[in-house]
mmCIF file of C-alpha atoms and ligand atoms in Angstrom:
data_model
loop_
_atom_site.group_PDB
_atom_site.id
_atom_site.type_symbol
_atom_site.label_atom_id
_atom_site.label_comp_id
_atom_site.label_asym_id
_atom_site.label_seq_id
_atom_site.Cartn_x
_atom_site.Cartn_y
_atom_site.Cartn_z
ATOM 1 C CA MET A 1 14.954 -26.023 49.935
ATOM 2 C CA ILE A 2 12.040 -24.364 48.145
ATOM 3 C CA ALA A 3 8.483 -24.316 49.519
ATOM 4 C CA VAL A 4 5.817 -23.315 47.000
ATOM 5 C CA PHE A 5 2.581 -22.038 48.524
ATOM 6 C CA GLY A 6 0.135 -21.763 45.666
ATOM 7 C CA SER A 7 -2.496 -22.954 43.245
ATOM 8 C CA ILE A 8 -2.902 -26.319 41.555
ATOM 9 C CA ASN A 9 -5.151 -26.546 38.479
ATOM 10 C CA LEU A 10 -6.116 -28.751 35.628
ATOM 11 C CA ASP A 11 -5.831 -26.808 32.348
ATOM 12 C CA LEU A 12 -8.256 -27.445 29.463
ATOM 13 C CA VAL A 13 -6.531 -26.078 26.372
ATOM 14 C CA VAL A 14 -8.013 -25.271 22.967
ATOM 15 C CA SER A 15 -5.721 -24.267 20.094
ATOM 16 C CA LEU A 16 -7.315 -21.471 18.066
ATOM 17 C CA PRO A 17 -6.424 -19.541 14.925
ATOM 18 C CA ARG A 18 -6.650 -16.367 17.059
ATOM 19 C CA LEU A 19 -7.966 -15.360 20.478
ATOM 20 C CA PRO A 20 -11.638 -14.326 20.740
ATOM 21 C CA ALA A 21 -12.719 -10.737 21.384
ATOM 22 C CA PRO A 22 -15.341 -10.210 24.160
ATOM 23 C CA GLY A 23 -18.619 -11.776 23.028
ATOM 24 C CA GLU A 24 -16.995 -13.629 20.145
ATOM 25 C CA THR A 25 -16.843 -17.399 19.538
ATOM 26 C CA ILE A 26 -13.790 -18.907 17.843
ATOM 27 C CA VAL A 27 -13.737 -22.608 16.981
ATOM 28 C CA GLY A 28 -10.654 -24.823 17.367
ATOM 29 C CA PRO A 29 -10.176 -28.464 16.368
ATOM 30 C CA ASP A 30 -10.035 -30.255 19.733
ATOM 31 C CA HIS A 31 -9.106 -29.779 23.380
ATOM 32 C CA GLN A 32 -6.307 -31.244 25.488
ATOM 33 C CA SER A 33 -5.967 -31.366 29.255
ATOM 34 C CA PHE A 34 -2.723 -30.613 31.088
ATOM 35 C CA ALA A 35 -1.562 -30.170 34.654
ATOM 36 C CA GLY A 36 -1.344 -26.461 35.534
ATOM 37 C CA GLY A 37 -1.837 -23.757 38.127
ATOM 38 C CA LYS A 38 0.788 -21.100 38.759
ATOM 39 C CA GLY A 39 1.928 -22.663 42.032
ATOM 40 C CA ALA A 40 2.192 -26.183 40.634
ATOM 41 C CA ASN A 41 3.898 -24.972 37.442
ATOM 42 C CA GLN A 42 6.521 -23.123 39.493
ATOM 43 C CA ALA A 43 7.074 -26.087 41.824
ATOM 44 C CA LEU A 44 7.558 -28.379 38.834
ATOM 45 C CA ALA A 45 9.917 -25.963 37.093
ATOM 46 C CA ALA A 46 12.065 -25.625 40.236
ATOM 47 C CA ALA A 47 12.190 -29.406 40.726
ATOM 48 C CA ARG A 48 13.101 -30.065 37.091
ATOM 49 C CA ALA A 49 15.810 -27.426 37.472
ATOM 50 C CA GLY A 50 17.312 -29.505 40.289
ATOM 51 C CA ALA A 51 15.890 -27.991 43.503
ATOM 52 C CA ARG A 52 14.382 -29.854 46.453
ATOM 53 C CA VAL A 53 10.761 -28.653 46.428
ATOM 54 C CA ARG A 54 7.755 -28.996 48.716
ATOM 55 C CA MET A 55 4.307 -27.986 47.435
ATOM 56 C CA ILE A 56 1.707 -26.609 49.835
ATOM 57 C CA GLY A 57 -1.761 -26.322 48.337
ATOM 58 C CA ALA A 58 -4.962 -28.242 47.672
ATOM 59 C CA VAL A 59 -6.736 -30.408 45.140
ATOM 60 C CA GLY A 60 -10.317 -31.648 45.248
ATOM 61 C CA GLN A 61 -11.566 -35.204 45.515
ATOM 62 C CA ASP A 62 -12.567 -35.276 41.843
ATOM 63 C CA ALA A 63 -11.209 -36.863 38.664
ATOM 64 C CA HIS A 64 -9.009 -33.802 37.945
ATOM 65 C CA ALA A 65 -6.928 -34.151 41.121
ATOM 66 C CA GLY A 66 -4.715 -37.048 39.952
ATOM 67 C CA PRO A 67 -3.798 -35.574 36.548
ATOM 68 C CA ALA A 68 -3.178 -32.162 38.163
ATOM 69 C CA LEU A 69 -0.525 -33.711 40.466
ATOM 70 C CA ALA A 70 0.976 -36.325 38.127
ATOM 71 C CA ASN A 71 3.945 -34.294 36.848
ATOM 72 C CA LEU A 72 4.807 -33.071 40.350
ATOM 73 C CA GLU A 73 4.827 -36.660 41.616
ATOM 74 C CA ALA A 74 7.000 -37.800 38.706
ATOM 75 C CA ALA A 75 9.475 -34.954 39.329
ATOM 76 C CA GLY A 76 9.845 -35.898 43.004
ATOM 77 C CA VAL A 77 8.128 -32.816 44.464
ATOM 78 C CA ASP A 78 7.184 -33.451 48.110
ATOM 79 C CA LEU A 79 3.382 -33.434 48.091
ATOM 80 C CA SER A 80 2.883 -34.096 51.800
ATOM 81 C CA GLY A 81 1.685 -30.479 52.142
ATOM 82 C CA VAL A 82 -1.044 -30.893 49.502
ATOM 83 C CA ARG A 83 -4.479 -31.520 51.023
ATOM 84 C CA ARG A 84 -7.311 -33.371 49.287
ATOM 85 C CA LEU A 85 -10.413 -31.335 50.140
ATOM 86 C CA ASP A 86 -14.058 -32.058 49.521
ATOM 87 C CA GLY A 87 -14.722 -29.901 46.440
ATOM 88 C CA THR A 88 -13.405 -29.391 42.933
ATOM 89 C CA THR A 89 -9.778 -29.077 41.816
ATOM 90 C CA GLY A 90 -8.928 -25.668 40.336
ATOM 91 C CA LEU A 91 -9.698 -25.486 36.623
ATOM 92 C CA ALA A 92 -8.307 -23.197 33.922
ATOM 93 C CA MET A 93 -9.822 -22.834 30.460
ATOM 94 C CA ILE A 94 -7.107 -21.698 28.085
ATOM 95 C CA GLY A 95 -7.228 -20.595 24.464
ATOM 96 C CA VAL A 96 -3.868 -20.675 22.669
ATOM 97 C CA ALA A 97 -3.560 -18.708 19.422
ATOM 98 C CA ALA A 98 -1.410 -19.713 16.441
ATOM 99 C CA ASN A 99 1.200 -17.113 17.481
ATOM 100 C CA GLY A 100 1.514 -18.752 20.939
ATOM 101 C CA GLU A 101 -0.397 -16.044 22.859
ATOM 102 C CA ASN A 102 -3.004 -17.218 25.331
ATOM 103 C CA GLN A 103 -6.157 -16.207 27.158
ATOM 104 C CA ILE A 104 -6.879 -17.848 30.520
ATOM 105 C CA MET A 105 -10.071 -18.110 32.575
ATOM 106 C CA CYS A 106 -9.690 -19.733 35.949
ATOM 107 C CA ALA A 107 -12.081 -21.322 38.460
ATOM 108 C CA SER A 108 -10.395 -21.452 41.874
ATOM 109 C CA GLY A 109 -12.178 -24.514 43.276
ATOM 110 C CA VAL A 110 -10.425 -25.660 46.445
ATOM 111 C CA ASN A 111 -7.498 -23.257 45.814
ATOM 112 C CA ALA A 112 -9.804 -20.710 47.493
ATOM 113 C CA ARG A 113 -9.610 -22.725 50.726
ATOM 114 C CA VAL A 114 -5.823 -22.955 51.030
ATOM 115 C CA ALA A 115 -4.822 -21.564 54.439
ATOM 116 C CA ALA A 116 -1.513 -20.162 55.688
ATOM 117 C CA ASP A 117 -1.515 -22.286 58.827
ATOM 118 C CA TRP A 118 -0.756 -25.234 56.522
ATOM 119 C CA LEU A 119 2.764 -23.747 56.481
ATOM 120 C CA GLU A 120 3.220 -24.575 60.178
ATOM 121 C CA GLY A 121 6.564 -26.370 60.532
ATOM 122 C CA GLU A 122 7.482 -25.776 56.836
ATOM 123 C CA LEU A 123 9.427 -22.496 57.215
ATOM 124 C CA SER A 124 12.967 -21.810 58.443
ATOM 125 C CA SER A 125 16.029 -19.824 57.414
ATOM 126 C CA GLU A 126 16.907 -22.712 55.037
ATOM 127 C CA VAL A 127 13.715 -22.186 53.027
ATOM 128 C CA LEU A 128 12.951 -19.998 50.022
ATOM 129 C CA LEU A 129 9.177 -19.500 50.075
ATOM 130 C CA VAL A 130 7.719 -18.970 46.586
ATOM 131 C CA LEU A 131 4.224 -17.472 46.272
ATOM 132 C CA GLN A 132 2.003 -16.150 43.504
ATOM 133 C CA ARG A 133 -1.332 -14.287 43.632
ATOM 134 C CA GLU A 134 -3.664 -17.076 42.490
ATOM 135 C CA LEU A 135 -4.724 -17.817 46.081
ATOM 136 C CA ARG A 136 -6.855 -15.437 48.161
ATOM 137 C CA ALA A 137 -5.095 -12.329 49.455
ATOM 138 C CA GLU A 138 -5.478 -13.173 53.144
ATOM 139 C CA PRO A 139 -3.500 -16.457 53.164
ATOM 140 C CA ILE A 140 -0.836 -14.838 50.962
ATOM 141 C CA ARG A 141 -0.389 -12.010 53.479
ATOM 142 C CA ASP A 142 -0.397 -14.447 56.357
ATOM 143 C CA ALA A 143 2.141 -16.717 54.627
ATOM 144 C CA VAL A 144 4.530 -13.802 54.056
ATOM 145 C CA ALA A 145 4.241 -12.795 57.724
ATOM 146 C CA ARG A 146 4.947 -16.376 58.833
ATOM 147 C CA ALA A 147 7.963 -16.583 56.535
ATOM 148 C CA ARG A 148 9.329 -13.320 57.949
ATOM 149 C CA ALA A 149 8.900 -14.592 61.511
ATOM 150 C CA ALA A 150 10.664 -17.876 60.650
ATOM 151 C CA GLY A 151 13.566 -16.151 58.867
ATOM 152 C CA ALA A 152 12.718 -17.698 55.469
ATOM 153 C CA ARG A 153 13.481 -15.819 52.245
ATOM 154 C CA VAL A 154 10.383 -14.844 50.246
ATOM 155 C CA LEU A 155 9.938 -14.664 46.462
ATOM 156 C CA LEU A 156 6.581 -13.178 45.432
ATOM 157 C CA ASN A 157 5.492 -13.616 41.828
ATOM 158 C CA ALA A 158 2.955 -10.837 41.186
ATOM 159 C CA ALA A 159 0.930 -12.972 38.744
ATOM 160 C CA PRO A 160 -1.902 -12.758 38.028
ATOM 161 C CA SER A 161 -2.563 -9.014 38.030
ATOM 162 C CA GLY A 162 -5.783 -7.629 39.475
ATOM 163 C CA ASP A 163 -5.164 -7.009 43.169
ATOM 164 C CA ALA A 164 -3.108 -3.849 43.538
ATOM 165 C CA ASP A 165 -3.896 -3.972 47.235
ATOM 166 C CA LEU A 166 -1.145 -6.545 47.645
ATOM 167 C CA ALA A 167 1.419 -3.866 46.751
ATOM 168 C CA SER A 168 1.873 -3.191 50.464
ATOM 169 C CA LEU A 169 3.284 -6.722 50.775
ATOM 170 C CA LEU A 170 6.375 -5.779 48.824
ATOM 171 C CA ASP A 171 8.075 -4.329 51.892
ATOM 172 C CA ASP A 172 8.099 -7.805 53.428
ATOM 173 C CA VAL A 173 9.453 -9.811 50.496
ATOM 174 C CA ASP A 174 13.062 -10.309 49.377
ATOM 175 C CA ILE A 175 12.372 -10.813 45.681
ATOM 176 C CA VAL A 176 9.443 -9.770 43.491
ATOM 177 C CA VAL A 177 8.950 -11.022 39.930
ATOM 178 C CA ALA A 178 6.377 -9.212 37.766
ATOM 179 C CA ASN A 179 5.578 -8.887 34.086
ATOM 180 C CA GLU A 180 5.043 -5.424 32.609
ATOM 181 C CA ILE A 181 1.311 -5.311 33.389
ATOM 182 C CA GLU A 182 1.789 -6.469 36.968
ATOM 183 C CA ALA A 183 4.734 -4.103 37.481
ATOM 184 C CA ALA A 184 2.642 -1.156 36.239
ATOM 185 C CA GLU A 185 -0.210 -2.126 38.570
ATOM 186 C CA LEU A 186 2.047 -2.491 41.607
ATOM 187 C CA GLY A 187 4.061 0.601 40.655
ATOM 188 C CA CYS A 188 0.919 2.765 40.424
ATOM 189 C CA ALA A 189 -0.235 1.478 43.820
ATOM 190 C CA ARG A 190 3.117 2.572 45.238
ATOM 191 C CA GLY A 191 2.926 6.039 43.697
ATOM 192 C CA ALA A 192 4.973 5.568 40.490
ATOM 193 C CA ALA A 193 3.898 7.745 37.547
ATOM 194 C CA GLY A 194 1.291 6.156 35.240
ATOM 195 C CA ASP A 195 3.633 6.518 32.262
ATOM 196 C CA ALA A 196 6.768 5.347 34.074
ATOM 197 C CA SER A 197 9.327 3.409 32.016
ATOM 198 C CA VAL A 198 9.986 -0.258 32.795
ATOM 199 C CA GLU A 199 13.325 0.751 34.334
ATOM 200 C CA ALA A 200 11.621 3.338 36.561
ATOM 201 C CA LEU A 201 8.964 0.825 37.643
ATOM 202 C CA CYS A 202 11.611 -1.778 38.360
ATOM 203 C CA ALA A 203 13.566 0.700 40.469
ATOM 204 C CA ALA A 204 10.363 1.764 42.289
ATOM 205 C CA LEU A 205 9.507 -1.858 43.151
ATOM 206 C CA GLY A 206 13.035 -2.853 44.112
ATOM 207 C CA GLY A 207 14.862 -1.491 47.127
ATOM 208 C CA THR A 208 18.181 -1.767 48.884
ATOM 209 C CA GLY A 209 17.108 -5.077 50.392
ATOM 210 C CA ARG A 210 14.696 -6.201 47.681
ATOM 211 C CA LEU A 211 15.420 -7.530 44.202
ATOM 212 C CA CYS A 212 12.774 -6.689 41.605
ATOM 213 C CA VAL A 213 12.653 -8.562 38.285
ATOM 214 C CA VAL A 214 10.382 -7.308 35.485
ATOM 215 C CA THR A 215 9.993 -9.905 32.740
ATOM 216 C CA LEU A 216 9.434 -8.545 29.228
ATOM 217 C CA GLY A 217 8.504 -11.649 27.204
ATOM 218 C CA ALA A 218 10.460 -11.846 23.945
ATOM 219 C CA ARG A 219 12.431 -8.741 25.046
ATOM 220 C CA GLY A 220 14.005 -10.483 28.042
ATOM 221 C CA LEU A 221 14.035 -8.796 31.436
ATOM 222 C CA VAL A 222 15.320 -5.979 33.595
ATOM 223 C CA ALA A 223 16.122 -6.410 37.302
ATOM 224 C CA CYS A 224 16.980 -3.843 40.010
ATOM 225 C CA LYS A 225 18.191 -3.941 43.579
ATOM 226 C CA GLY A 226 19.089 -0.584 45.064
ATOM 227 C CA ALA A 227 21.367 1.078 42.501
ATOM 228 C CA ASP A 228 22.258 -2.231 40.783
ATOM 229 C CA VAL A 229 20.613 -3.016 37.436
ATOM 230 C CA TRP A 230 20.726 -6.226 35.376
ATOM 231 C CA ARG A 231 19.410 -6.837 31.855
ATOM 232 C CA VAL A 232 19.084 -10.127 29.987
ATOM 233 C CA ALA A 233 17.968 -10.400 26.337
ATOM 234 C CA ALA A 234 15.713 -13.391 25.621
ATOM 235 C CA PRO A 235 17.000 -16.090 23.266
ATOM 236 C CA ARG A 236 15.272 -16.623 19.914
ATOM 237 C CA ILE A 237 12.991 -19.644 20.050
ATOM 238 C CA ASP A 238 10.130 -21.110 18.022
ATOM 239 C CA VAL A 239 7.144 -20.256 20.195
ATOM 240 C CA VAL A 240 4.329 -22.822 20.313
ATOM 241 C CA ASP A 241 2.573 -21.818 23.557
ATOM 242 C CA THR A 242 3.558 -19.099 26.037
ATOM 243 C CA THR A 243 1.313 -20.528 28.807
ATOM 244 C CA GLY A 244 3.427 -21.084 31.907
ATOM 245 C CA ALA A 245 6.517 -19.296 30.546
ATOM 246 C CA GLY A 246 6.472 -16.890 33.490
ATOM 247 C CA ASP A 247 6.071 -19.821 35.878
ATOM 248 C CA ALA A 248 9.031 -21.644 34.321
ATOM 249 C CA PHE A 249 11.073 -18.438 34.724
ATOM 250 C CA VAL A 250 10.177 -18.228 38.418
ATOM 251 C CA GLY A 251 10.920 -21.928 39.021
ATOM 252 C CA GLY A 252 14.258 -21.884 37.204
ATOM 253 C CA PHE A 253 15.269 -18.585 38.807
ATOM 254 C CA ALA A 254 14.283 -19.735 42.310
ATOM 255 C CA ALA A 255 16.139 -23.048 41.884
ATOM 256 C CA ALA A 256 19.319 -21.200 40.896
ATOM 257 C CA LEU A 257 19.070 -18.776 43.842
ATOM 258 C CA ASP A 258 18.330 -21.656 46.211
ATOM 259 C CA ARG A 259 21.549 -23.445 45.250
ATOM 260 C CA GLY A 260 23.523 -20.203 45.773
ATOM 261 C CA ALA A 261 23.979 -18.913 42.207
ATOM 262 C CA ASP A 262 24.592 -15.169 41.915
ATOM 263 C CA VAL A 263 21.821 -12.901 40.621
ATOM 264 C CA ALA A 264 23.217 -12.672 37.067
ATOM 265 C CA ARG A 265 23.450 -16.449 36.647
ATOM 266 C CA ALA A 266 20.044 -16.995 38.251
ATOM 267 C CA LEU A 267 18.479 -14.463 35.847
ATOM 268 C CA CYS A 268 20.056 -16.254 32.869
ATOM 269 C CA GLU A 269 18.835 -19.654 34.077
ATOM 270 C CA GLY A 270 15.330 -18.330 34.689
ATOM 271 C CA THR A 271 15.312 -16.761 31.222
ATOM 272 C CA ALA A 272 16.453 -20.052 29.673
ATOM 273 C CA ALA A 273 13.778 -22.024 31.561
ATOM 274 C CA GLY A 274 11.044 -19.582 30.518
ATOM 275 C CA ALA A 275 12.090 -19.648 26.865
ATOM 276 C CA LEU A 276 12.314 -23.442 26.637
ATOM 277 C CA ALA A 277 8.899 -23.800 28.291
ATOM 278 C CA CYS A 278 7.324 -22.060 25.257
ATOM 279 C CA THR A 279 8.312 -24.828 22.829
ATOM 280 C CA ALA A 280 5.321 -27.159 23.392
ATOM 281 C CA THR A 281 1.622 -26.868 24.188
ATOM 282 C CA GLY A 282 0.808 -26.998 27.920
ATOM 283 C CA ALA A 283 2.208 -25.064 30.866
ATOM 284 C CA GLN A 284 4.309 -27.964 32.183
ATOM 285 C CA THR A 285 4.983 -30.022 29.044
ATOM 286 C CA ALA A 286 8.256 -28.368 28.030
ATOM 287 C CA SER A 287 9.416 -27.232 31.476
ATOM 288 C CA PRO A 288 13.144 -28.001 31.043
ATOM 289 C CA ASP A 289 15.612 -30.012 33.134
ATOM 290 C CA ALA A 290 18.805 -28.636 34.684
ATOM 291 C CA GLY A 291 21.006 -29.702 31.742
ATOM 292 C CA ALA A 292 18.882 -27.971 29.097
ATOM 293 C CA ILE A 293 18.651 -24.846 31.269
ATOM 294 C CA ALA A 294 22.422 -24.721 31.815
ATOM 295 C CA ASP A 295 23.184 -25.216 28.094
ATOM 296 C CA LEU A 296 20.927 -22.340 27.035
ATOM 297 C CA ALA A 297 21.869 -20.102 29.988
ATOM 298 C CA ASP A 298 25.552 -20.451 29.022
ATOM 299 C CA THR A 299 24.743 -18.708 25.719
ATOM 300 C CA LEU A 300 22.990 -15.726 27.372
ATOM 301 C CA VAL A 301 24.607 -12.475 28.417
ATOM 302 C CA CYS A 302 23.550 -10.641 31.565
ATOM 303 C CA ASP A 303 24.322 -6.945 31.212
ATOM 304 C CA ASP A 304 25.289 -6.043 34.748
ATOM 305 C CA ALA A 305 25.412 -2.333 35.614
ATOM 306 C CA ARG A 306 26.270 -2.737 39.282
ATOM 307 C CA ALA A 307 26.751 0.236 41.467
ATOM 308 C CA GLY A 308 29.054 -1.194 44.087
HETATM 309 O O1 LIG B 1 0.533 -19.326 34.405
HETATM 310 C C1 LIG B 1 -0.166 -20.303 33.680
HETATM 311 C C2 LIG B 1 -1.218 -20.934 34.547
HETATM 312 O O2 LIG B 1 -2.192 -19.966 34.857
HETATM 313 C C3 LIG B 1 -1.991 -22.058 33.905
HETATM 314 O O3 LIG B 1 -1.374 -23.298 34.094
HETATM 315 C C4 LIG B 1 -3.360 -21.940 34.520
HETATM 316 O O4 LIG B 1 -3.693 -23.019 35.350
HETATM 317 C C5 LIG B 1 -3.359 -20.617 35.273
HETATM 318 O O5 LIG B 1 -3.215 -20.832 36.612
#
């Protein structure tokens, strides 16, 4: 069972010829709205990958709340832990360039009022708790402490970057997933050299009891736990929109771990989920089902340099 403690947003997306520089205006043809938020995207990805998922978070009592939850409802995610608060649903304004790269500005809305005591009764040794850093730092810290006390496993996705202070949390999580920017930020906070290689950062963030995964976009990923190292090359895909690719990785990876897959298979399934999620506009639109993930994961090779 996976419990996702995180953000729920509505995404307003504009396709652009290229992303604007600071102070610049770029005009696109139209906008589209999609369900989003790192927490919700990860919950959806895990559910589509076949896991039983409960979402703990908040939406407002505005017109964005229903569309923000629609995909989660359709995928059978348990929304009994989602509160409807007086205020506005989280909102992300996203520019997507012709090459699939994005730029995201986020307004937290009621995500800023999510509290860790909403996890009361949700955590046990059967649960994999999945968190990101789009909520405030205090409830994230509190949620990790509660998970530890309840014997739940914890997967922390270090996205988005910007709060190196949370690096101290790593000692209390079982799995950390970071992209290169987030890994560098966390690595520096933990004393790694500023020019450390991805492998060195991964090793610095992992530990004998902690698996660290550093995602590298089109270059795949590297993962470390103690002296064990795994590498997966990303499949070639036609990229339309990279928004939510990291979330789809986390959801697919968590779903595989939750059903007992070994690390190598879980990394391949996460990589497949992240790649397939890039094939349509919108963070959740192309989040793949278990069959599509398995088919693509079967074609991937996990280079496994295990120590023991
Ligand atoms: O990771 C992508 C997500 O980041 C978007 O869906 C947006 O809502 C922001 O939270």
